[in-house]
CSV table of C-alpha atoms in Angstrom, one decimal:
chain,number,residue,atom,x,y,z
A,486,UNK,CA,-5.5,-85.8,-58.5
A,487,UNK,CA,-9.1,-87.4,-59.0
A,488,UNK,CA,-9.8,-90.0,-56.1
A,489,UNK,CA,-12.6,-92.6,-56.9
A,490,UNK,CA,-14.5,-95.2,-55.0
A,491,UNK,CA,-15.2,-98.0,-57.5
A,492,UNK,CA,-18.0,-99.5,-55.4
A,493,UNK,CA,-19.5,-96.1,-55.9
A,494,UNK,CA,-20.2,-97.3,-59.9
A,495,UNK,CA,-22.0,-100.0,-61.7
A,496,UNK,CA,-21.9,-99.5,-65.9
A,497,UNK,CA,-17.8,-98.5,-66.7
A,498,UNK,CA,-17.0,-97.5,-70.2
A,499,UNK,CA,-13.5,-97.9,-71.5
A,500,UNK,CA,-12.2,-95.6,-73.9
A,501,UNK,CA,-9.3,-97.5,-76.1
A,502,UNK,CA,-10.1,-100.8,-74.1
A,503,UNK,CA,-8.2,-102.5,-77.1
A,504,UNK,CA,-4.8,-101.2,-75.7
A,505,UNK,CA,-2.7,-103.9,-73.4
A,506,UNK,CA,-3.0,-101.2,-70.9
A,507,UNK,CA,-7.1,-100.9,-70.5
A,508,UNK,CA,-8.0,-104.0,-71.6
A,509,UNK,CA,-6.6,-106.0,-68.5
A,510,UNK,CA,-8.3,-103.1,-66.2
A,511,UNK,CA,-11.2,-103.6,-68.2
A,512,UNK,CA,-10.7,-108.0,-67.4
A,513,UNK,CA,-10.1,-107.4,-63.8
A,514,UNK,CA,-13.1,-104.9,-63.3
A,515,UNK,CA,-15.4,-107.5,-65.0
A,516,UNK,CA,-14.4,-110.6,-63.3
A,517,UNK,CA,-15.6,-107.9,-59.9
A,518,UNK,CA,-18.8,-108.0,-61.1
A,519,UNK,CA,-18.9,-104.5,-62.8
A,520,UNK,CA,-20.9,-103.9,-66.0
A,521,UNK,CA,-17.9,-103.1,-68.5
A,522,UNK,CA,-18.2,-101.2,-72.0
A,523,UNK,CA,-15.7,-99.9,-74.1
A,524,UNK,CA,-14.8,-98.3,-77.4
A,525,UNK,CA,-11.7,-98.9,-79.7
A,526,UNK,CA,-10.9,-97.8,-83.4
A,527,UNK,CA,-10.7,-101.6,-84.6
A,528,UNK,CA,-11.6,-104.9,-84.0
A,529,UNK,CA,-8.3,-106.7,-82.4
A,530,UNK,CA,-7.7,-110.0,-80.0
A,531,UNK,CA,-8.2,-108.0,-77.1
A,532,UNK,CA,-11.6,-106.7,-78.0
A,533,UNK,CA,-12.7,-110.3,-79.4
A,534,UNK,CA,-11.9,-111.7,-75.7
A,535,UNK,CA,-13.4,-108.9,-74.1
A,536,UNK,CA,-16.6,-109.3,-75.8
A,537,UNK,CA,-16.6,-113.0,-75.4
A,538,UNK,CA,-16.4,-112.6,-71.7
A,539,UNK,CA,-19.0,-110.4,-71.4
A,540,UNK,CA,-18.3,-106.8,-72.3
A,541,UNK,CA,-20.3,-104.4,-75.0
A,542,UNK,CA,-17.5,-103.6,-77.8
A,543,UNK,CA,-18.4,-101.0,-79.6
A,544,UNK,CA,-15.9,-100.5,-82.9
A,545,UNK,CA,-15.2,-96.2,-83.5
A,546,UNK,CA,-15.8,-93.7,-81.0
A,547,UNK,CA,-19.0,-92.0,-81.0
A,548,UNK,CA,-20.7,-89.6,-78.6
A,549,UNK,CA,-23.5,-91.8,-77.8
A,550,UNK,CA,-21.6,-95.0,-76.6
A,551,UNK,CA,-21.5,-93.3,-73.2
A,552,UNK,CA,-24.9,-92.6,-72.2
A,553,UNK,CA,-26.0,-94.4,-69.7
A,554,UNK,CA,-22.7,-94.8,-68.1
A,555,UNK,CA,-21.8,-94.2,-64.4
A,556,UNK,CA,-18.2,-93.8,-65.0
A,557,UNK,CA,-15.7,-93.5,-67.7
A,558,UNK,CA,-12.0,-94.7,-67.9
A,559,UNK,CA,-9.9,-93.5,-70.9
A,560,UNK,CA,-6.5,-94.6,-72.0
A,561,UNK,CA,-3.6,-92.4,-72.4
A,562,UNK,CA,-4.0,-92.6,-76.2
A,563,UNK,CA,-7.2,-90.8,-76.2
A,564,UNK,CA,-7.2,-87.3,-76.6
A,565,UNK,CA,-9.2,-84.7,-74.7
A,566,UNK,CA,-11.3,-84.0,-78.3
A,567,UNK,CA,-12.3,-87.5,-78.2
A,568,UNK,CA,-16.5,-87.5,-78.8
A,569,UNK,CA,-17.2,-90.0,-76.0
A,570,UNK,CA,-15.1,-88.0,-73.6
A,571,UNK,CA,-16.7,-84.3,-74.7
A,572,UNK,CA,-20.0,-86.2,-73.6
A,573,UNK,CA,-19.2,-87.5,-71.0
A,574,UNK,CA,-18.2,-84.2,-69.8
A,575,UNK,CA,-21.3,-82.5,-71.1
A,576,UNK,CA,-23.4,-85.5,-69.0
A,577,UNK,CA,-21.5,-84.8,-66.0
A,578,UNK,CA,-20.1,-88.6,-66.1
A,579,UNK,CA,-17.3,-88.7,-64.0
A,580,UNK,CA,-13.8,-89.6,-66.1
A,581,UNK,CA,-10.4,-90.9,-65.1
A,582,UNK,CA,-7.1,-92.3,-66.6
A,583,UNK,CA,-6.3,-95.8,-66.7
A,584,UNK,CA,-4.2,-95.1,-64.5
A,585,UNK,CA,-6.1,-93.4,-61.6
A,586,UNK,CA,-8.5,-96.4,-62.5
A,587,UNK,CA,-5.6,-98.8,-61.5
A,588,UNK,CA,-4.8,-96.8,-58.3
A,589,UNK,CA,-8.7,-97.4,-57.0
A,590,UNK,CA,-8.5,-101.1,-57.9
A,591,UNK,CA,-5.1,-101.6,-55.6
A,592,UNK,CA,-6.7,-100.0,-52.9
A,593,UNK,CA,-9.1,-102.9,-52.6
A,594,UNK,CA,-6.2,-105.3,-52.0
A,595,UNK,CA,-4.0,-105.7,-48.8
A,596,UNK,CA,-0.8,-107.2,-50.3
A,597,UNK,CA,-0.7,-104.6,-53.8
A,598,UNK,CA,2.6,-104.8,-55.3
A,599,UNK,CA,4.0,-102.4,-57.6
A,600,UNK,CA,7.1,-103.0,-59.8
A,601,UNK,CA,8.8,-99.8,-61.4
A,602,UNK,CA,12.3,-98.3,-63.2
A,603,UNK,CA,13.3,-97.6,-66.5
A,604,UNK,CA,14.4,-100.9,-67.7
A,605,UNK,CA,13.2,-104.6,-66.4
A,606,UNK,CA,9.5,-103.8,-65.0
A,607,UNK,CA,8.0,-106.4,-67.5
A,608,UNK,CA,10.3,-109.4,-66.9
A,609,UNK,CA,10.2,-108.6,-63.0
A,610,UNK,CA,6.6,-108.4,-62.5
A,611,UNK,CA,6.3,-111.4,-64.4
A,612,UNK,CA,8.6,-113.4,-61.8
A,613,UNK,CA,7.1,-111.8,-59.0
A,614,UNK,CA,3.4,-113.0,-60.2
A,615,UNK,CA,4.8,-116.3,-61.3
A,616,UNK,CA,6.4,-117.0,-57.4
A,617,UNK,CA,3.4,-115.9,-56.2
A,618,UNK,CA,0.7,-118.0,-57.9
A,619,UNK,CA,3.1,-121.2,-57.9
A,620,UNK,CA,2.8,-120.5,-53.6
A,621,UNK,CA,-0.5,-120.5,-54.2
A,622,UNK,CA,-1.1,-116.9,-53.4
A,623,UNK,CA,-3.5,-116.8,-55.8
A,624,UNK,CA,-2.5,-113.3,-56.7
A,625,UNK,CA,-4.5,-110.8,-59.4
A,626,UNK,CA,-1.7,-110.0,-62.0
A,627,UNK,CA,-1.5,-107.1,-64.7
A,628,UNK,CA,2.2,-107.6,-66.5
A,629,UNK,CA,3.1,-105.5,-69.5
A,630,UNK,CA,3.9,-108.2,-71.8
A,631,UNK,CA,2.5,-111.5,-72.7
A,632,UNK,CA,3.2,-114.3,-70.0
A,633,UNK,CA,2.8,-117.9,-71.4
A,634,UNK,CA,1.8,-119.0,-67.7
A,635,UNK,CA,-1.2,-116.9,-67.6
A,636,UNK,CA,-2.1,-117.1,-71.4
A,637,UNK,CA,-1.8,-113.1,-71.9
A,638,UNK,CA,-1.1,-110.2,-69.8
A,639,UNK,CA,-3.4,-110.2,-67.0
A,640,UNK,CA,-4.6,-112.9,-64.3
A,641,UNK,CA,-7.7,-112.5,-62.0
A,642,UNK,CA,-6.7,-114.3,-58.1
A,643,UNK,CA,-8.8,-115.2,-55.6
A,644,UNK,CA,-6.6,-113.6,-53.0
A,645,UNK,CA,-5.7,-110.2,-51.3
A,646,UNK,CA,-2.6,-110.2,-53.6
A,647,UNK,CA,-2.4,-108.1,-56.9
A,648,UNK,CA,0.6,-107.3,-58.8
A,649,UNK,CA,1.4,-104.5,-61.4
A,650,UNK,CA,3.7,-102.9,-63.2
A,651,UNK,CA,4.1,-99.4,-62.5
A,652,UNK,CA,5.2,-96.7,-65.5
A,653,UNK,CA,7.0,-93.2,-64.8
A,654,UNK,CA,5.6,-92.3,-68.0
A,655,UNK,CA,3.6,-89.1,-67.6
A,656,UNK,CA,3.3,-89.8,-63.8
A,657,UNK,CA,1.3,-92.3,-63.8
A,658,UNK,CA,2.9,-94.5,-61.4
A,659,UNK,CA,1.6,-91.6,-58.7
A,660,UNK,CA,-1.9,-92.4,-59.1
A,661,UNK,CA,-0.9,-96.1,-57.8
A,662,UNK,CA,-1.5,-97.4,-53.9
A,663,UNK,CA,0.9,-99.9,-53.2
A,664,UNK,CA,2.2,-101.5,-49.9
A,665,UNK,CA,5.5,-102.9,-52.1
A,666,UNK,CA,7.2,-101.2,-54.4
A,667,UNK,CA,10.1,-102.4,-56.5
A,668,UNK,CA,12.7,-99.6,-57.9
A,669,UNK,CA,15.0,-101.7,-60.2
A,670,UNK,CA,16.5,-98.3,-61.6
A,671,UNK,CA,16.3,-94.8,-63.0
A,672,UNK,CA,17.7,-94.1,-66.3
A,673,UNK,CA,16.9,-91.0,-68.7
A,674,UNK,CA,13.9,-92.1,-70.6
A,675,UNK,CA,10.8,-90.6,-71.9
A,676,UNK,CA,12.3,-87.4,-72.6
A,677,UNK,CA,9.2,-85.9,-74.4
A,678,UNK,CA,8.0,-85.9,-70.8
A,679,UNK,CA,10.5,-85.4,-68.4
A,680,UNK,CA,13.2,-82.7,-68.5
A,681,UNK,CA,15.8,-84.9,-67.8
A,682,UNK,CA,16.8,-87.6,-65.3
A,683,UNK,CA,16.5,-85.6,-62.1
A,684,UNK,CA,13.5,-84.6,-63.1
A,685,UNK,CA,12.7,-88.4,-63.5
A,686,UNK,CA,14.1,-88.9,-59.9
A,687,UNK,CA,11.7,-86.4,-58.3
A,688,UNK,CA,9.1,-88.4,-59.7
A,689,UNK,CA,10.4,-91.6,-58.4
A,690,UNK,CA,11.1,-89.8,-55.0
A,691,UNK,CA,7.6,-89.4,-55.0
A,692,UNK,CA,6.1,-92.2,-56.0
A,693,UNK,CA,8.4,-94.5,-53.2
A,694,UNK,CA,6.7,-91.6,-50.6
A,695,UNK,CA,3.3,-93.5,-51.9
A,696,UNK,CA,4.3,-96.9,-49.4
A,697,UNK,CA,2.7,-96.7,-45.9
A,698,UNK,CA,5.1,-97.4,-43.0
A,699,UNK,CA,4.6,-100.8,-42.8
A,700,UNK,CA,4.9,-101.4,-46.1
A,701,UNK,CA,8.6,-101.8,-47.9
A,702,UNK,CA,10.7,-100.0,-50.6
A,703,UNK,CA,12.9,-102.4,-52.7
A,704,UNK,CA,15.3,-101.0,-54.4
A,705,UNK,CA,18.6,-101.4,-56.4
A,706,UNK,CA,21.6,-99.9,-54.2
A,707,UNK,CA,24.1,-99.3,-57.2
A,708,UNK,CA,22.1,-96.6,-58.8
A,709,UNK,CA,22.9,-93.4,-57.7
A,710,UNK,CA,19.3,-92.0,-58.4
A,711,UNK,CA,17.6,-95.0,-56.5
A,712,UNK,CA,20.0,-94.4,-53.9
A,713,UNK,CA,19.1,-90.8,-53.5
A,714,UNK,CA,15.6,-91.9,-53.6
A,715,UNK,CA,15.8,-94.3,-50.8
A,716,UNK,CA,17.9,-92.2,-48.7
A,717,UNK,CA,16.3,-91.8,-45.1
A,718,UNK,CA,13.6,-94.2,-45.8
A,719,UNK,CA,13.1,-96.2,-42.8
A,720,UNK,CA,11.5,-98.9,-44.9
A,721,UNK,CA,13.8,-99.8,-47.6
A,722,UNK,CA,15.2,-102.9,-48.4
A,723,UNK,CA,18.4,-102.9,-50.8
A,724,UNK,CA,19.1,-105.6,-53.4
A,725,UNK,CA,22.5,-105.9,-55.9
A,726,UNK,CA,25.8,-107.4,-56.2
A,727,UNK,CA,27.6,-105.9,-52.9
A,728,UNK,CA,27.7,-107.8,-49.8
A,729,UNK,CA,26.1,-104.4,-48.3
A,730,UNK,CA,22.9,-105.0,-49.5
A,731,UNK,CA,20.0,-106.9,-47.6
A,732,UNK,CA,19.9,-109.1,-50.6
A,733,UNK,CA,23.0,-110.1,-53.0
A,734,UNK,CA,23.9,-112.1,-55.5
A,735,UNK,CA,27.2,-113.9,-55.1
A,736,UNK,CA,29.8,-116.8,-56.9
A,737,UNK,CA,28.0,-115.7,-60.4
A,738,UNK,CA,28.7,-118.0,-63.0
A,739,UNK,CA,27.6,-118.5,-66.8
A,740,UNK,CA,26.9,-121.4,-68.7
A,741,UNK,CA,27.3,-121.9,-72.9
A,742,UNK,CA,24.1,-120.3,-73.4
A,743,UNK,CA,24.9,-117.6,-71.0
A,744,UNK,CA,22.5,-118.4,-68.4
A,745,UNK,CA,23.7,-117.4,-64.9
A,746,UNK,CA,23.9,-119.3,-61.8
A,747,UNK,CA,24.4,-117.4,-58.3
A,748,UNK,CA,24.1,-117.9,-54.9
A,749,UNK,CA,21.3,-115.3,-53.2
A,750,UNK,CA,22.3,-114.1,-49.7
A,751,UNK,CA,20.8,-112.2,-47.1
A,752,UNK,CA,21.2,-111.8,-42.9
A,753,UNK,CA,24.9,-112.7,-43.4
A,754,UNK,CA,24.6,-116.3,-45.0
A,755,UNK,CA,23.4,-117.5,-48.2
A,756,UNK,CA,20.2,-119.0,-48.8
A,757,UNK,CA,20.2,-120.8,-51.9
A,758,UNK,CA,21.4,-121.3,-55.2
A,759,UNK,CA,20.2,-120.1,-58.3
A,760,UNK,CA,20.0,-121.2,-61.9
A,761,UNK,CA,18.2,-119.2,-64.4
A,762,UNK,CA,16.9,-120.3,-67.8
A,763,UNK,CA,17.2,-116.5,-68.8
A,764,UNK,CA,20.3,-114.4,-69.7
A,765,UNK,CA,22.4,-111.7,-68.8
A,766,UNK,CA,23.7,-109.8,-65.1
A,767,UNK,CA,20.4,-107.8,-65.6
A,768,UNK,CA,18.1,-110.5,-65.3
A,769,UNK,CA,20.4,-111.4,-62.0
A,770,UNK,CA,19.0,-108.2,-60.2
A,771,UNK,CA,15.1,-108.6,-61.7
A,772,UNK,CA,15.6,-112.0,-60.1
A,773,UNK,CA,17.1,-110.3,-57.0
A,774,UNK,CA,14.6,-108.2,-56.5
A,775,UNK,CA,11.1,-110.4,-57.2
A,776,UNK,CA,13.4,-112.8,-54.6
A,777,UNK,CA,13.6,-110.1,-51.8
A,778,UNK,CA,9.8,-109.2,-52.4
A,779,UNK,CA,8.2,-112.3,-52.1
A,780,UNK,CA,10.6,-113.5,-49.1
A,781,UNK,CA,9.6,-110.4,-47.3
A,782,UNK,CA,6.0,-111.6,-47.8
A,783,UNK,CA,6.8,-115.0,-46.5
A,784,UNK,CA,7.4,-117.5,-49.2
A,785,UNK,CA,9.5,-120.1,-48.8
A,786,UNK,CA,13.2,-120.1,-50.4
A,787,UNK,CA,12.2,-123.4,-52.0
A,788,UNK,CA,9.1,-122.1,-53.7
A,789,UNK,CA,11.0,-118.5,-54.9
A,790,UNK,CA,14.2,-120.9,-56.1
A,791,UNK,CA,11.6,-123.5,-58.0
A,792,UNK,CA,9.8,-120.6,-60.0
A,793,UNK,CA,12.9,-118.5,-60.8
A,794,UNK,CA,15.0,-122.0,-62.0
A,795,UNK,CA,12.0,-122.8,-64.4
A,796,UNK,CA,11.6,-118.9,-65.4
A,797,UNK,CA,11.5,-119.0,-69.2
A,798,UNK,CA,10.3,-115.3,-69.9
A,799,UNK,CA,7.9,-113.2,-71.4
A,800,UNK,CA,7.2,-112.7,-75.3
A,801,UNK,CA,9.5,-110.3,-76.4
A,802,UNK,CA,11.8,-110.4,-73.6
A,803,UNK,CA,14.9,-112.4,-75.6
A,804,UNK,CA,12.5,-114.6,-77.1
A,805,UNK,CA,14.1,-117.3,-79.4
A,806,UNK,CA,12.2,-117.6,-83.0
A,807,UNK,CA,13.9,-120.2,-84.3
A,808,UNK,CA,16.6,-121.9,-86.3
A,809,UNK,CA,17.5,-121.7,-90.2
A,810,UNK,CA,18.1,-124.7,-91.8
A,811,UNK,CA,21.5,-123.2,-92.4
A,812,UNK,CA,22.5,-123.1,-89.0
A,813,UNK,CA,21.4,-119.0,-87.7
A,814,UNK,CA,19.6,-118.6,-84.2
A,815,UNK,CA,16.8,-115.8,-84.3
A,816,UNK,CA,16.2,-114.2,-81.4
A,817,UNK,CA,13.7,-110.9,-80.8
A,818,UNK,CA,14.0,-108.8,-78.1
A,819,UNK,CA,11.9,-105.5,-76.6
A,820,UNK,CA,15.3,-103.4,-75.9
A,821,UNK,CA,14.7,-99.7,-76.9
A,822,UNK,CA,16.8,-98.0,-74.5
A,823,UNK,CA,20.7,-97.5,-75.2
A,824,UNK,CA,21.1,-99.0,-71.3
A,825,UNK,CA,18.9,-101.9,-71.8
A,826,UNK,CA,20.6,-102.7,-75.6
A,827,UNK,CA,23.8,-103.0,-73.8
A,828,UNK,CA,22.4,-105.0,-71.0
A,829,UNK,CA,20.8,-107.5,-73.6
A,830,UNK,CA,24.2,-107.5,-76.3
A,831,UNK,CA,26.0,-108.2,-73.1
A,832,UNK,CA,24.0,-111.5,-72.2
A,833,UNK,CA,24.5,-112.6,-76.1
A,834,UNK,CA,28.3,-112.5,-75.5
A,835,UNK,CA,27.8,-114.8,-72.8
A,836,UNK,CA,26.4,-117.3,-75.2
A,837,UNK,CA,28.1,-119.5,-77.9
A,838,UNK,CA,28.2,-117.9,-81.5
A,839,UNK,CA,30.2,-116.8,-84.3
A,840,UNK,CA,28.9,-113.5,-85.4
A,841,UNK,CA,26.4,-111.2,-83.8
A,842,UNK,CA,24.0,-109.5,-85.8
A,843,UNK,CA,21.7,-106.8,-84.3
A,844,UNK,CA,18.7,-105.5,-86.1
A,845,UNK,CA,17.5,-102.5,-84.4
A,846,UNK,CA,14.5,-100.2,-84.8
A,847,UNK,CA,14.7,-97.4,-82.8
A,848,UNK,CA,11.4,-96.2,-81.1
A,849,UNK,CA,10.1,-92.6,-81.2
A,850,UNK,CA,12.0,-89.5,-82.8
A,851,UNK,CA,12.2,-88.2,-79.2
A,852,UNK,CA,14.1,-91.0,-77.5
A,853,UNK,CA,16.3,-91.5,-80.5
A,854,UNK,CA,17.2,-87.5,-80.9
A,855,UNK,CA,17.4,-87.2,-77.1
A,856,UNK,CA,19.7,-89.9,-76.5
A,857,UNK,CA,21.6,-90.3,-79.7
A,858,UNK,CA,25.1,-90.4,-78.5
A,859,UNK,CA,23.9,-92.8,-75.8
A,860,UNK,CA,22.7,-95.2,-78.9
A,861,UNK,CA,26.2,-94.4,-80.9
A,862,UNK,CA,28.0,-96.2,-78.2
A,863,UNK,CA,25.0,-99.0,-77.6
A,864,UNK,CA,26.1,-101.3,-80.2
A,865,UNK,CA,29.8,-102.0,-79.4
A,866,UNK,CA,29.2,-105.6,-78.7
A,867,UNK,CA,27.4,-106.6,-82.0
A,868,UNK,CA,29.5,-107.3,-85.0
A,869,UNK,CA,27.3,-105.9,-87.4
A,870,UNK,CA,24.2,-103.7,-86.7
A,871,UNK,CA,21.2,-103.2,-89.3
A,872,UNK,CA,18.9,-100.3,-88.9
A,873,UNK,CA,15.7,-99.9,-89.4
A,874,UNK,CA,13.5,-96.7,-89.9
A,875,UNK,CA,12.4,-95.2,-86.2
A,876,UNK,CA,9.0,-96.5,-85.1
A,877,UNK,CA,7.4,-93.6,-84.6
A,878,UNK,CA,4.1,-94.8,-81.8
A,879,UNK,CA,2.9,-91.5,-80.8
A,880,UNK,CA,4.8,-88.9,-82.5
A,881,UNK,CA,5.2,-86.8,-85.4
A,882,UNK,CA,8.8,-86.4,-86.9
A,883,UNK,CA,9.2,-82.7,-85.9
A,884,UNK,CA,13.3,-83.4,-85.2
A,885,UNK,CA,13.6,-84.5,-88.9
A,886,UNK,CA,15.5,-87.5,-87.5
A,887,UNK,CA,15.9,-91.0,-89.3
A,888,UNK,CA,18.0,-93.9,-88.5
A,889,UNK,CA,20.6,-92.8,-90.9
A,890,UNK,CA,21.4,-89.8,-88.5
A,891,UNK,CA,22.0,-93.0,-86.1
A,892,UNK,CA,23.6,-95.0,-88.7
A,893,UNK,CA,26.0,-92.0,-89.0
A,894,UNK,CA,26.8,-91.2,-85.2
A,895,UNK,CA,27.4,-95.0,-84.6
A,896,UNK,CA,30.0,-94.6,-87.8
A,897,UNK,CA,31.7,-91.7,-86.3
A,898,UNK,CA,31.9,-93.6,-82.8
A,899,UNK,CA,33.2,-97.1,-84.3
A,900,UNK,CA,34.5,-96.4,-88.1
A,901,UNK,CA,35.2,-99.8,-88.3
A,902,UNK,CA,31.9,-100.9,-87.4
A,903,UNK,CA,29.3,-102.7,-89.9
A,904,UNK,CA,26.7,-100.9,-89.9
A,905,UNK,CA,24.0,-100.6,-92.6
A,906,UNK,CA,20.4,-99.0,-92.9
A,907,UNK,CA,17.5,-100.2,-95.3
A,908,UNK,CA,14.6,-98.5,-95.5
A,909,UNK,CA,11.8,-101.5,-95.3
A,910,UNK,CA,11.8,-104.7,-93.4
A,911,UNK,CA,12.2,-107.0,-96.5
A,912,UNK,CA,15.6,-105.4,-97.4
A,913,UNK,CA,16.7,-106.0,-94.2
A,914,UNK,CA,15.4,-109.8,-93.9
A,915,UNK,CA,16.9,-110.5,-97.4
A,916,UNK,CA,20.3,-108.9,-96.5
A,917,UNK,CA,20.5,-111.0,-93.1
A,918,UNK,CA,19.1,-114.0,-94.7
A,919,UNK,CA,21.7,-113.9,-97.7
A,920,UNK,CA,24.5,-112.7,-95.7
A,921,UNK,CA,24.7,-114.1,-92.3
A,922,UNK,CA,26.5,-117.8,-91.7
A,923,UNK,CA,26.3,-120.9,-89.5
A,924,UNK,CA,26.7,-120.3,-86.3
A,925,UNK,CA,25.7,-116.6,-86.4
A,926,UNK,CA,23.1,-115.2,-84.3
A,927,UNK,CA,20.8,-112.4,-85.2
A,928,UNK,CA,18.9,-110.4,-82.4
A,929,UNK,CA,15.6,-108.7,-83.8
A,930,UNK,CA,15.5,-105.5,-81.3
A,931,UNK,CA,13.5,-102.7,-80.5
A,932,UNK,CA,9.9,-101.8,-78.9
A,933,UNK,CA,7.9,-101.6,-82.6
A,934,UNK,CA,7.2,-104.3,-85.1
A,935,UNK,CA,11.0,-105.0,-85.6
A,936,UNK,CA,10.4,-108.7,-84.9
A,937,UNK,CA,8.5,-109.4,-88.1
A,938,UNK,CA,12.2,-109.0,-89.7
A,939,UNK,CA,12.7,-112.4,-87.6
A,940,UNK,CA,10.0,-114.1,-89.0
A,941,UNK,CA,10.4,-113.3,-92.5
A,942,UNK,CA,13.8,-114.5,-92.2
A,943,UNK,CA,12.6,-117.9,-91.1
A,944,UNK,CA,10.1,-117.7,-93.5
A,945,UNK,CA,12.7,-117.5,-96.5
A,946,UNK,CA,14.1,-120.2,-95.1
A,947,UNK,CA,11.0,-122.2,-95.1
A,948,UNK,CA,10.2,-121.6,-98.4
A,949,UNK,CA,13.7,-121.6,-100.2
């Protein structure tokens, strides 16, 4: 694994600088005084902001863009044949991945926190970040979604706290340098890289062992793979719904909007009551993880509770887009894995509504193929399921799979289920707008661009 010492470099060039992950790293590096340039295939809000902040931005990848640079950082979307990478190799300029650069950045902070897990990373990272920020710890924050309180996905703090999501895909989190880790869960995903869930668990095992003895691994006790990973770790701290956990929730209730209220217990006593403004049992667990992480660092219970009670989520995590004039609520959520879909739909079931519509766009052919049977049972809580075509992302359809395949699988599992497939968003928007009724809840779901359908439904209502 490549190790770099960032202070050895001054002029750093980022290939794929417009991506949400690399743009955040570039912004932190600029704030720390590095001379940053970068390239991307197209202009975007990200590249415009970086240019405004002082980065030299090139549109298009050209070999000459790297001349005179000391270090190259490239995103995971960049191929080894990229002309800038090839030129850097020819000139002997060191090149590292975005994850390797992030690890080098983290090494410069005394209190570095990495939040991992197959599900819930963005929400928990946001919760931890805002608790520390509201407690005046001034953390540097790197989150995988748009967090309104920091006007984006990155915030450059003033102190020794660094908070980031830690993604397991391609083992990228093994490049990080955390003092504290959160492991929310371990589940089957990214099976275009991992062989199976046991392979994923082995990576998490390596990740947990990155934490020094004087650090902490905060882990969910009810996941068998997580339990195996922390077995024998002297610095493990557990959270969950069982009284055997170091931090656990009790006296759980849900209000009419599906928002949970619960007590947090630690050391044999109830510390506080929390009333979340985000729904679902899965968010109780996210909040517990965030609570434990900040509590062990000396943040007061009062500061933690105040932040968690006021936390309303990040963009595309149960985001209320609006309500039509006919009384149909439109919500958007990023859930794209069967476990996440089940958790989100279970949360919705605690909310007052009539018919629950789930408009789902599968994300990547590999995930859809590998988890097809799990997807087929994931929509049991939805009354009506409307499928968009699979969002390809980085993949080609070598499996020759379609959302029609998933539709047939859902019908095979539940012959009475109302499940539909439409090839384009306009058809979906028209179908739902013409058939949903007052009191219905419509949730668009997926990691692609399915959120546009919710916006289209609201536009139809405005222009009717």
